[in-house]
Each structure stands twice: as C-alpha cells, then as structure tokens.
Short mmCIF file of C-alpha atoms and ligand atoms in Angstrom, two decimals:
data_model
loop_
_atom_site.label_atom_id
_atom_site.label_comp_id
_atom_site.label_asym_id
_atom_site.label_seq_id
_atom_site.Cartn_x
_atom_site.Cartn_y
_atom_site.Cartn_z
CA UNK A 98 215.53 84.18 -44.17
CA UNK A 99 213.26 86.91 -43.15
CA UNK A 100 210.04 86.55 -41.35
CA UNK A 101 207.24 86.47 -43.41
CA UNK A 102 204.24 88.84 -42.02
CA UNK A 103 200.43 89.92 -42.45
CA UNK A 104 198.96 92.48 -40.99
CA UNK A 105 195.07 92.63 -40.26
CA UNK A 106 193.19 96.26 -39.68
CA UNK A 107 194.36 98.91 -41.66
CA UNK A 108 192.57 101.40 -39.85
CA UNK A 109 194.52 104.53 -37.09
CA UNK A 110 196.73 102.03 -35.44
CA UNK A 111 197.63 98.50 -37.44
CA UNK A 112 199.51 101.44 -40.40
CA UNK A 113 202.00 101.56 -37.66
CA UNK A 114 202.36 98.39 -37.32
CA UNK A 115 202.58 97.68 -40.81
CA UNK A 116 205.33 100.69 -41.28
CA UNK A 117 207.41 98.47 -37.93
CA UNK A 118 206.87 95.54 -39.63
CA UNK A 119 208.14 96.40 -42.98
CA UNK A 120 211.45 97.66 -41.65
CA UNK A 121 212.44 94.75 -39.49
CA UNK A 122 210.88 91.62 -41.80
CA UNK A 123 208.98 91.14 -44.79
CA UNK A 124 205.50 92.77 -44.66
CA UNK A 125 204.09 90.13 -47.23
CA UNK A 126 200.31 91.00 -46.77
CA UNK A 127 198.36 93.64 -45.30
CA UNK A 128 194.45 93.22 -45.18
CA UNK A 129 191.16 95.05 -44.12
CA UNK A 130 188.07 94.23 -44.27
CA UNK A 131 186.98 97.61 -45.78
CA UNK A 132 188.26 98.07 -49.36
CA UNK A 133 188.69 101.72 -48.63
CA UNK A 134 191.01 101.18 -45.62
CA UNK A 135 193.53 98.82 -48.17
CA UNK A 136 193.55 100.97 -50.82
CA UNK A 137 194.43 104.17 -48.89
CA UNK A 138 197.42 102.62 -47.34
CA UNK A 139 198.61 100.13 -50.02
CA UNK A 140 200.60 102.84 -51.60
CA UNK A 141 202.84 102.85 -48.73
CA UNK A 142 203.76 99.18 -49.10
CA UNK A 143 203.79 98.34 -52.62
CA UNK A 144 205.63 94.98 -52.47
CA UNK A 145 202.83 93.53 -50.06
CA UNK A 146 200.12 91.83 -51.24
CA UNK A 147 196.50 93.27 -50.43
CA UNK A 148 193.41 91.83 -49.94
CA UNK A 149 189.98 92.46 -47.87
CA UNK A 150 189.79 89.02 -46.94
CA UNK A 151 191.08 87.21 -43.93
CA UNK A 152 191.16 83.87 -44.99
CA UNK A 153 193.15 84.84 -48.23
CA UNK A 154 195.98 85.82 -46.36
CA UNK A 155 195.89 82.63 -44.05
CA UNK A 156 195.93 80.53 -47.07
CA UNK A 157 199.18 81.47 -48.25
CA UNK A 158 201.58 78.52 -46.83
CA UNK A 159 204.66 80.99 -47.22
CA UNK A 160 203.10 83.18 -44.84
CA UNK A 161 204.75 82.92 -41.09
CA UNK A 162 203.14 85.01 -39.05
CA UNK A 163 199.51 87.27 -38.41
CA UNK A 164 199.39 90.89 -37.03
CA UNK A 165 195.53 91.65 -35.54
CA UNK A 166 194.81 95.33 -35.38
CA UNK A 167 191.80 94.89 -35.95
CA UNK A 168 188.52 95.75 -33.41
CA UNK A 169 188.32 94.34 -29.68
CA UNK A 170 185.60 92.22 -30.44
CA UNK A 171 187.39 90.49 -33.49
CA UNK A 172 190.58 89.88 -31.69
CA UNK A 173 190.04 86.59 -30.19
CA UNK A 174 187.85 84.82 -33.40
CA UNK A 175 191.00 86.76 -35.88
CA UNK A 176 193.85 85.22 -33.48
CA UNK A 177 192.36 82.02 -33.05
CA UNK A 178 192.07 81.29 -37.28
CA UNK A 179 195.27 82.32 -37.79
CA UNK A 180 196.87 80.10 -35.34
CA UNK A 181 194.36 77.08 -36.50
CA UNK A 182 196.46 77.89 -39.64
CA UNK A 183 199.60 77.55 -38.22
CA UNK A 184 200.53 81.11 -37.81
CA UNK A 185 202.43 83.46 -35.37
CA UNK A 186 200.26 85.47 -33.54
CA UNK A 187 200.98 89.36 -32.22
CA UNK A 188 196.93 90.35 -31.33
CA UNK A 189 196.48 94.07 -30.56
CA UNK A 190 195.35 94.40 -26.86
CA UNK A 191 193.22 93.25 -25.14
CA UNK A 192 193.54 90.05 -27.18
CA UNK A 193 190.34 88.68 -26.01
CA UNK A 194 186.99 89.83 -24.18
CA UNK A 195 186.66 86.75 -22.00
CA UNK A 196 189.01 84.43 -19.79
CA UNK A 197 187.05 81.24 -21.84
CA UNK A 198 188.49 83.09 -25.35
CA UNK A 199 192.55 83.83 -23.80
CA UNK A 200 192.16 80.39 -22.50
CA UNK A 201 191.51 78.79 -25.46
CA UNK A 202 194.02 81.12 -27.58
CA UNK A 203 196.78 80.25 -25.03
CA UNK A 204 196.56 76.67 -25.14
CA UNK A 205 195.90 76.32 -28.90
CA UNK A 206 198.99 78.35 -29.22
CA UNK A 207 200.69 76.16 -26.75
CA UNK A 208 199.96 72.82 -28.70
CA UNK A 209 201.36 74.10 -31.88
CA UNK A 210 204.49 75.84 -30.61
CA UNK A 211 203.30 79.02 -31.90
CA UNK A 212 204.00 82.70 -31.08
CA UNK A 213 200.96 84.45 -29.22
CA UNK A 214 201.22 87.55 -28.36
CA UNK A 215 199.41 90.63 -26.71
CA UNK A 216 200.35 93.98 -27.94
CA UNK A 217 200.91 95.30 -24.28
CA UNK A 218 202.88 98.23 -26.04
CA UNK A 219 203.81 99.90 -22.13
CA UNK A 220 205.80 96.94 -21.36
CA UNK A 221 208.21 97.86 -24.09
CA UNK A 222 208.56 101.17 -22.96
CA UNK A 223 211.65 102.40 -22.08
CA UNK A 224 210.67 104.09 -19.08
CA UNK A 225 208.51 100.56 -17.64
CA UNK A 226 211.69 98.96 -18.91
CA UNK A 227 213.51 101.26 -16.14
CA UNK A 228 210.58 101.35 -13.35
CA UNK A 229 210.67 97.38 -13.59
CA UNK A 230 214.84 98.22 -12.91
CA UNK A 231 214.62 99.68 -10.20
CA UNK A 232 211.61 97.64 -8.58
CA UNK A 233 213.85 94.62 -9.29
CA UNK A 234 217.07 96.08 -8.05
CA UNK A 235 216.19 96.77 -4.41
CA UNK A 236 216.69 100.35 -4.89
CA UNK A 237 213.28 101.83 -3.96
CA UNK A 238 213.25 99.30 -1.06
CA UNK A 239 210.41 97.56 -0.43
CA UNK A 240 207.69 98.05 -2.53
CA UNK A 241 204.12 99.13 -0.97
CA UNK A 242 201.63 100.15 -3.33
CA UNK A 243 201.32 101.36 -7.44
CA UNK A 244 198.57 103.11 -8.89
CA UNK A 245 198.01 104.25 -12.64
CA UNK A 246 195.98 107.79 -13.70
CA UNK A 247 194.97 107.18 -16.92
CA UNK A 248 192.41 110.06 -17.86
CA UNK A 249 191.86 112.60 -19.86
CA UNK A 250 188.65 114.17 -21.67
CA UNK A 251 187.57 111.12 -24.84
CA UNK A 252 188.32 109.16 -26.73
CA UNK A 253 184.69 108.17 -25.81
CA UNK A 254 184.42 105.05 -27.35
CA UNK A 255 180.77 103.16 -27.95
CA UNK A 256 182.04 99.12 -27.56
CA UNK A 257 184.32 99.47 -24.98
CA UNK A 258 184.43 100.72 -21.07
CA UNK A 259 187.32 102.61 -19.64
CA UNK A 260 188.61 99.75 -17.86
CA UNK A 261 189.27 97.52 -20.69
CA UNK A 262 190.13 100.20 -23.17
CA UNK A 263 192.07 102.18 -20.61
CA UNK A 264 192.85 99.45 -17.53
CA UNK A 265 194.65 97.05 -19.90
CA UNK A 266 197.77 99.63 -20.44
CA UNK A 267 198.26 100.07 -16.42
CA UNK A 268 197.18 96.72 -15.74
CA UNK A 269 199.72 94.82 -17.54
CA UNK A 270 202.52 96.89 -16.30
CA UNK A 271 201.29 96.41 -13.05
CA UNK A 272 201.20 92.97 -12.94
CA UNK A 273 204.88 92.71 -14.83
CA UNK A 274 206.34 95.06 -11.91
CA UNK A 275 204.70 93.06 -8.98
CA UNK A 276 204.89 89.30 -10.84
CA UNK A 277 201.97 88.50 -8.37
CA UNK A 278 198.33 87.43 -9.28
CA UNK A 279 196.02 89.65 -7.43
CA UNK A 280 194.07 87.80 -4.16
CA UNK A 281 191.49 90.71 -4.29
CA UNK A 282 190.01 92.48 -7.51
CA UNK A 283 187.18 95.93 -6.90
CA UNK A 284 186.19 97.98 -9.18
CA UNK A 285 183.70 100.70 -8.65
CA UNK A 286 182.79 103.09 -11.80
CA UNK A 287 179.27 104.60 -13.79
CA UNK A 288 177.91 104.84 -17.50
CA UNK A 289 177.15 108.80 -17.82
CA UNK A 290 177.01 109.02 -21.25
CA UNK A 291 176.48 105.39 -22.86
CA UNK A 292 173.92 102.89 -21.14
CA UNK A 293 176.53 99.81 -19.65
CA UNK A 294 179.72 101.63 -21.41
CA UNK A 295 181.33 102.79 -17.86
CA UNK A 296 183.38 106.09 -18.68
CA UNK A 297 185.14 106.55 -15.23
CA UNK A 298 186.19 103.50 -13.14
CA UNK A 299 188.17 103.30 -10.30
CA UNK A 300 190.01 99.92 -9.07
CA UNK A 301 191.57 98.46 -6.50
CA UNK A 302 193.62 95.58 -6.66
CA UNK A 303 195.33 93.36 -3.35
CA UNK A 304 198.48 91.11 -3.64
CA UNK A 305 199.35 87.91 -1.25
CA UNK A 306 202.44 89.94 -0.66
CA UNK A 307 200.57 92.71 1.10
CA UNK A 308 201.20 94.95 -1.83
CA UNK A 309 198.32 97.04 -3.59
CA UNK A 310 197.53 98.75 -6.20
CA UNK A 311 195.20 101.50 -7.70
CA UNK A 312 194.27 102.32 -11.44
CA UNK A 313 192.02 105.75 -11.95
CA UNK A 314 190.55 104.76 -15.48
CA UNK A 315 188.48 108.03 -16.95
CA UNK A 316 187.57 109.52 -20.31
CA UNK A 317 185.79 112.33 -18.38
CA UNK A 318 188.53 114.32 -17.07
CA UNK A 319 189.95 117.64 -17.19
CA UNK A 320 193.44 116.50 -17.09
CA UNK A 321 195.41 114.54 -19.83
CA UNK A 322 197.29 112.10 -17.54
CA UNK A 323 199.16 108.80 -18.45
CA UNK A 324 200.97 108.34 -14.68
CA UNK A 325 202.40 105.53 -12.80
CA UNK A 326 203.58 105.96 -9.44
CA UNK A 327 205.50 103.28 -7.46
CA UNK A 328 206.03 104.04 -3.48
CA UNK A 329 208.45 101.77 -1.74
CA UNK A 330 210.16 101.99 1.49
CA UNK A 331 212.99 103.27 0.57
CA UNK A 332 212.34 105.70 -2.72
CA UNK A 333 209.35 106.53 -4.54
CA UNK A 334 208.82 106.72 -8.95
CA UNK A 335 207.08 108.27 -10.79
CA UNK A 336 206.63 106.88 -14.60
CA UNK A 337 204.51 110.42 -16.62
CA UNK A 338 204.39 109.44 -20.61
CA UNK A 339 203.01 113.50 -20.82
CA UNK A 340 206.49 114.29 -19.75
CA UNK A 341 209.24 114.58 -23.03
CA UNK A 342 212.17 114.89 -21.20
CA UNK A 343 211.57 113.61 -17.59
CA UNK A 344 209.72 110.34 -18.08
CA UNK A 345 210.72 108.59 -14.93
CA UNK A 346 211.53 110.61 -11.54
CA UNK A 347 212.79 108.85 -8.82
CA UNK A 348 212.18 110.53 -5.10
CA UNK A 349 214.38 109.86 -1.97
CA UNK A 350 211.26 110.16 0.12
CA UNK A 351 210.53 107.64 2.36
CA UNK A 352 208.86 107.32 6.05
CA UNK A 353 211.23 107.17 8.36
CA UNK A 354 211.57 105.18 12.21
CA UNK A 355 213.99 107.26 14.00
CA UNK A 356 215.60 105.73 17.42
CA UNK A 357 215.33 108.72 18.94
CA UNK A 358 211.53 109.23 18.17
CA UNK A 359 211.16 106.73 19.78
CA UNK A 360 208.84 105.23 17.75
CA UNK A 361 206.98 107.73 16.25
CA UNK A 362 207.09 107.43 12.36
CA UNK A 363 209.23 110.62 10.29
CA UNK A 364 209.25 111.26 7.16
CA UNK A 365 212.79 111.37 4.75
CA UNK A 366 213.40 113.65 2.23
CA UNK A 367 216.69 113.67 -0.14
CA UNK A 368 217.32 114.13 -3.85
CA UNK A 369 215.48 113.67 -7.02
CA UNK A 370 216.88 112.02 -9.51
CA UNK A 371 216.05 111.61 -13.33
CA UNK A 372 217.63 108.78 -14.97
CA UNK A 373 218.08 108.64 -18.69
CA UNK A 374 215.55 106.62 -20.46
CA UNK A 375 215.93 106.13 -24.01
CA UNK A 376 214.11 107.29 -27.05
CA UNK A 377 213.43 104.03 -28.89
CA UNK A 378 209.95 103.89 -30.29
CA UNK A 379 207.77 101.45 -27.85
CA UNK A 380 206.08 100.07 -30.58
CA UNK A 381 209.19 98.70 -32.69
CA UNK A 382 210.43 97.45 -29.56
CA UNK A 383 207.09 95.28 -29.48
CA UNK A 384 207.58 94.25 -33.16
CA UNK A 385 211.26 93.33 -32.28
CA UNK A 386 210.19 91.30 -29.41
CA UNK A 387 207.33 89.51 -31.39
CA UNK A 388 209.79 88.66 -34.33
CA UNK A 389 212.46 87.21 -31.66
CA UNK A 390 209.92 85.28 -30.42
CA UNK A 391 208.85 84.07 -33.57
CA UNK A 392 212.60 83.35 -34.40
CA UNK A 393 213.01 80.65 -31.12
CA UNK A 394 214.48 83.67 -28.97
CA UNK A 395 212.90 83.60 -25.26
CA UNK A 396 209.89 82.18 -23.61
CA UNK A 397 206.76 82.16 -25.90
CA UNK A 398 204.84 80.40 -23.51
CA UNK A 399 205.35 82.85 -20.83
CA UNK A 400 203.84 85.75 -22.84
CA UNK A 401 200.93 84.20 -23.93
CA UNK A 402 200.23 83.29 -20.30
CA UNK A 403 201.33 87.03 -18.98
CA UNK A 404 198.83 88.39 -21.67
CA UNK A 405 195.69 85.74 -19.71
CA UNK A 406 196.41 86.80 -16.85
CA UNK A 407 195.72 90.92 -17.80
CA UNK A 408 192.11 89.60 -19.25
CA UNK A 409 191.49 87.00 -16.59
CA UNK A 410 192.20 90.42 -13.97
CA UNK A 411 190.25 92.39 -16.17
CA UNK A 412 187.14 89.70 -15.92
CA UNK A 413 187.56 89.86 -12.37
CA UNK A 414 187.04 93.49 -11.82
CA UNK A 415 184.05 93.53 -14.62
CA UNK A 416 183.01 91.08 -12.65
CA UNK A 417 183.09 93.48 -9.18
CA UNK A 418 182.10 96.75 -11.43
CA UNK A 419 178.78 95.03 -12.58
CA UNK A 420 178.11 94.03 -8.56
CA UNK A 421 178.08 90.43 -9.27
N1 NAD B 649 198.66 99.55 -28.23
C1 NAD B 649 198.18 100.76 -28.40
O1 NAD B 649 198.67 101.73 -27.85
C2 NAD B 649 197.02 100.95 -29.34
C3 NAD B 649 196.72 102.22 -29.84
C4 NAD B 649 195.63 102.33 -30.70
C5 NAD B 649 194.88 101.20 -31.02
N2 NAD B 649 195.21 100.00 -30.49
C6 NAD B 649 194.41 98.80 -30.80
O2 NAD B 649 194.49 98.54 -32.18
C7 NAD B 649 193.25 98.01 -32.64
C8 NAD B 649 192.74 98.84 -33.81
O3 NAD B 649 192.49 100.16 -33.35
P1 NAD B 649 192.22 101.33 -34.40
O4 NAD B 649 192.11 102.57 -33.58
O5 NAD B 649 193.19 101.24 -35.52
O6 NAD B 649 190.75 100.92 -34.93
P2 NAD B 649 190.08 101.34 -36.30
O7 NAD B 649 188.63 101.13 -36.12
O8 NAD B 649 190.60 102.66 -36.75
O9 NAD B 649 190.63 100.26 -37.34
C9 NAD B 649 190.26 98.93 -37.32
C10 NAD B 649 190.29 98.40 -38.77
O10 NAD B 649 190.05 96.99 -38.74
C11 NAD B 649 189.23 96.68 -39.88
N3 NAD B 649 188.57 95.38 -39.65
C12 NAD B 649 187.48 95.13 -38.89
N4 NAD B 649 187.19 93.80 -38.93
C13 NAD B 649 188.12 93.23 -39.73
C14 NAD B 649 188.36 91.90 -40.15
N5 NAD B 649 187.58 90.89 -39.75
N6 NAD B 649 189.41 91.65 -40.99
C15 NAD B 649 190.19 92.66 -41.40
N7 NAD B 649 190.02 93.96 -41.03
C16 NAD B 649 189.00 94.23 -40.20
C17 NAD B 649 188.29 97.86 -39.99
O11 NAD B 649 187.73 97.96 -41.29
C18 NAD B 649 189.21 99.04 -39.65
O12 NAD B 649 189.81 99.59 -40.80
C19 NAD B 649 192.32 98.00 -31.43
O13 NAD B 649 192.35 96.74 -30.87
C20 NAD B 649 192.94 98.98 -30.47
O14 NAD B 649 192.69 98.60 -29.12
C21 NAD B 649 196.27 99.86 -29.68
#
C-alpha cells in the first residue's frame, strides 16, 4: 500500500516537494498556514486534501507521514507535533535552531521508531554521491583538507545568517565525506546590512584525523559559486553545481617526494578526468530515500543522528562567530 503523505509550507520550495511526493506515494494532504499559499497550489493536486491548519492534518489516523517546508524557526515545534502524533518526519533543513531542539527531535523519534529526517538535499546529489566515491575508494589518496564557496550576491534573508542558511548545505556534505566530528569549530564573519544577521562568514573546522576543512559562506559576493573542493595526496576534486556538464573534475595533481630531490617536496601533474555523474533530480532522490526509510529500508536512526550532528556543528561555530 502506498505511503500516505502531508506536506506543510506551500510557499517557493515545499510545491516541489509536494510535485516529488505525489509521483512516488500518495500526497494525501498539503497545508499552509496562509489560505492564499493553499489555494494557489491546490489546483495542482486535486486528490489531496487542503487545509491551513496543522493539527487537522495530524489528526487524520490514515495519515503516515509529515513533510515540513515550512520557515526555520517552525521546523523544530512542526517536526516535533507531528512525531508526538505518530508520524514520519522529512523536516526541511536545518531541522532545528538549537542542539536542545535536534536533541529532543532525535530521541522522540528514536522512542517511537519513527522516520526523522533532514532535508540535506546535497547529500543526494549525484555528484556528492560520486565525491563521497572516490573519497571512500582510496583513489584521491589520502585526504587533507575540503572547503565549500558558497556565495553569490542575495538572497539576503532577514531571520537567518549565512552560516545557517548557507553553512548547512556544505556542512553536511562535509561531515558525510570525512564521517568525523570536528575537535575544533571557528567561525569569523560581520552583519553589514542587518544588525546580528551575519552576511559573510568564514569557518574553519579541525578533525582528530588531522584533516580540515573550510566553508566561505557569503551573500555579498560578486561571484555565483556553489564549489566543493577535496585535496588528497594522491588526486584532487572539484564538486561546481554552476557547472551543467562538468559537475565533478578530478585532478592528478598531487605534491610529490622525489628520491632524487632528496627531500625537497615536487609537485605532480597528470590528467583531468570528468566522470559521468547522472542527471537524476537531487530532490526526488531525497523523497525516495525518506519513503525507503519510512518503508523499514536502511538505518533511520543513523539519519536522524547525521542531521544533529550538522546543527550541533552549526551551534558550535555560532557559538565562536558571536566570540563566546
Ligand atoms: N533544500 C533546499 O535546497 C531548499 C531550498 C529552498 C528552501 N528550502 C527550505 O524550505 C523551507 C521553506 O522555504 P521557502 O523558500 O519555501 O519559504 P517560503 O517563506 O516561501 O514558504 C514557507 C511557507 O510556509 C508557510 N507556513 C509558515 N508557518 C506555517 C505553519 N505553522 N504551518 C503551515 N504552513 C506554514 C508560509 O505561509 C509559507 O507559505 C525553508 O526551511 C528553507 O530553508 C530548502
């Protein structure tokens, strides 16, 4: 029998949603707060039932799972009712402001064997899918360091800084290519144009392995740039989501100890490579994911607890940004 689904927040992104949602189960309910936003997109998806409230949707016992697209600040209190009613859980990202709130999501989801999930949408990327390849294959040898560019000029938004809005996409994917919890968490960033809304924030994260990592996080840039670079020992990637045709770029670059330099350090430079990633939309990879979780397939306690650890991270470095 299909999965039964709600989605919550009918505003730019949870339509999309919705539209994933009603091609791989049954979208039974879609709901927004704001009558506009349900009757503009109700047309879509006649056979669902609408409503502006919340609750209405979580009282319907047929009803197996929630979909929260709605604002940040209403992810945690939205998640958290629907899995006090017994439902599924895939909250857009972050899914909570505060380690305290993912705690308590995680665990409540834990003690009633229920689905909670972060919309990390990069980690169903194809071309992470391939980075986290050839991390985990050896191929690029050892890895050394990652950083993420994520800037470009807006989307200037009023309740949230650039590191949560922005950090959370390169953060989770960093975290999911390393599998390490950071030892050491800086951030260093300003508010130009909102009082305490930081528009460009820089971070810098250590691992117990050694390894580090960077993430550039700016709505006050010239350059439109959505970039993850991985530098290993052996070969160097380069994930750019700008890029139509050449998402993921793979360098034979490497330093280089040479016997006969006797141990002065070269540098190695062979081929560049470009290996096919495929086309499949990111987002109804998510939605696929969420609804095999929700069917019993792979670890649902694993990716509630990989979605705490991106806010507990993010705390951290709020934490270092604000000079506490
Ligand atoms: N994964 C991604 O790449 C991606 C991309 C865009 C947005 N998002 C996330 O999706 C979420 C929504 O973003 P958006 O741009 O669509 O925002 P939006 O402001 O356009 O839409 C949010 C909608 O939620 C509704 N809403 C607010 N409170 C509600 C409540 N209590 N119950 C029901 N509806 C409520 C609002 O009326 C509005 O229509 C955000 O969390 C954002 O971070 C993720």
């Amino acid at each position: 029998m299909s999965v039964k689904v709600g989605v919550a927040g009918l505003g730019h992104w949870g339509p999309n949603l919705a539209r994933n949602v009603d091609t791989l189960a049954e979208l039974a309910w879609i709901c927004d707060s704001d009558g506009s936003a349900v009757e503009r997109t109700r047309g879509r998806f006649p056979q669902a039932r609408a409503t502006t409230d919340f609750d209405e949707l979580l009282a319907d016992d047929a009803l197996d799972a929630v979909v929260v697209a709605t604002p940040v600040p209403t992810h945690a209190d939205l998640a958290r009712r629907a899995l006090e009613a017994g439902k599924h859980v895939l909250v857009e990202k972050p899914p909570a402001m505060t380690s305290a709130e993912i705690d308590e999501l995680v665990t409540l989801a834990d003690a009633r064997d229920l689905v909670l999930m972060p919309g990390h949408l990069l980690l169903y990327h194809p071309g992470v899918r391939k980075l986290k390849e050839l991390v985990d294959s050896g191929e690029l040898g050892d890895v050394l360091c990652v950083y993420g560019n994520r800037q470009n000029l807006g989307v200037i938004r009023p309740d949230e800084n650039a590191l949560w809005s922005l950090g959370v996409h390169d953060l989770s994917v960093i975290l999911y290519l390393l599998e390490e919890e950071p030892s050491e968490a800086i951030a260093l960033g300003r508010d130009f144009l909102q009082p305490g809304v930081e528009d460009v924030v820089f971070c810098y994260l250590r691992f117990p392995s050694g390894k580090i990592a960077h993430m550039h996080l700016s709505w006050l840039d010239p350059h439109k740039m959505r970039k993850l670079t991985v530098v290993g020992t052996e070969k160097m990637v380069v994930f750019d989501d700008m890029e139509l045709e050449r998402k993921v770029t793979v360098y034979e670059k490497s330093p280089w100890l040479r016997a006969e330099t006797y141990g002065e350090w070269q540098t190695r430079t062979g081929d560049i490579h470009i290996p096919k990633v495929a086309t499949d939309e990111p987002l109804r990879l998510e939605c696929e994911r969420f609804l095999a979780l929700v069917g019993g397939d792979g670890d649902r306690r694993k990716v509630a607890q990989d979605g705490a650890r991106v806010v507990h991270v993010l705390e951290w470095l709020t934490e270092s940004l604000r000079g506490r």
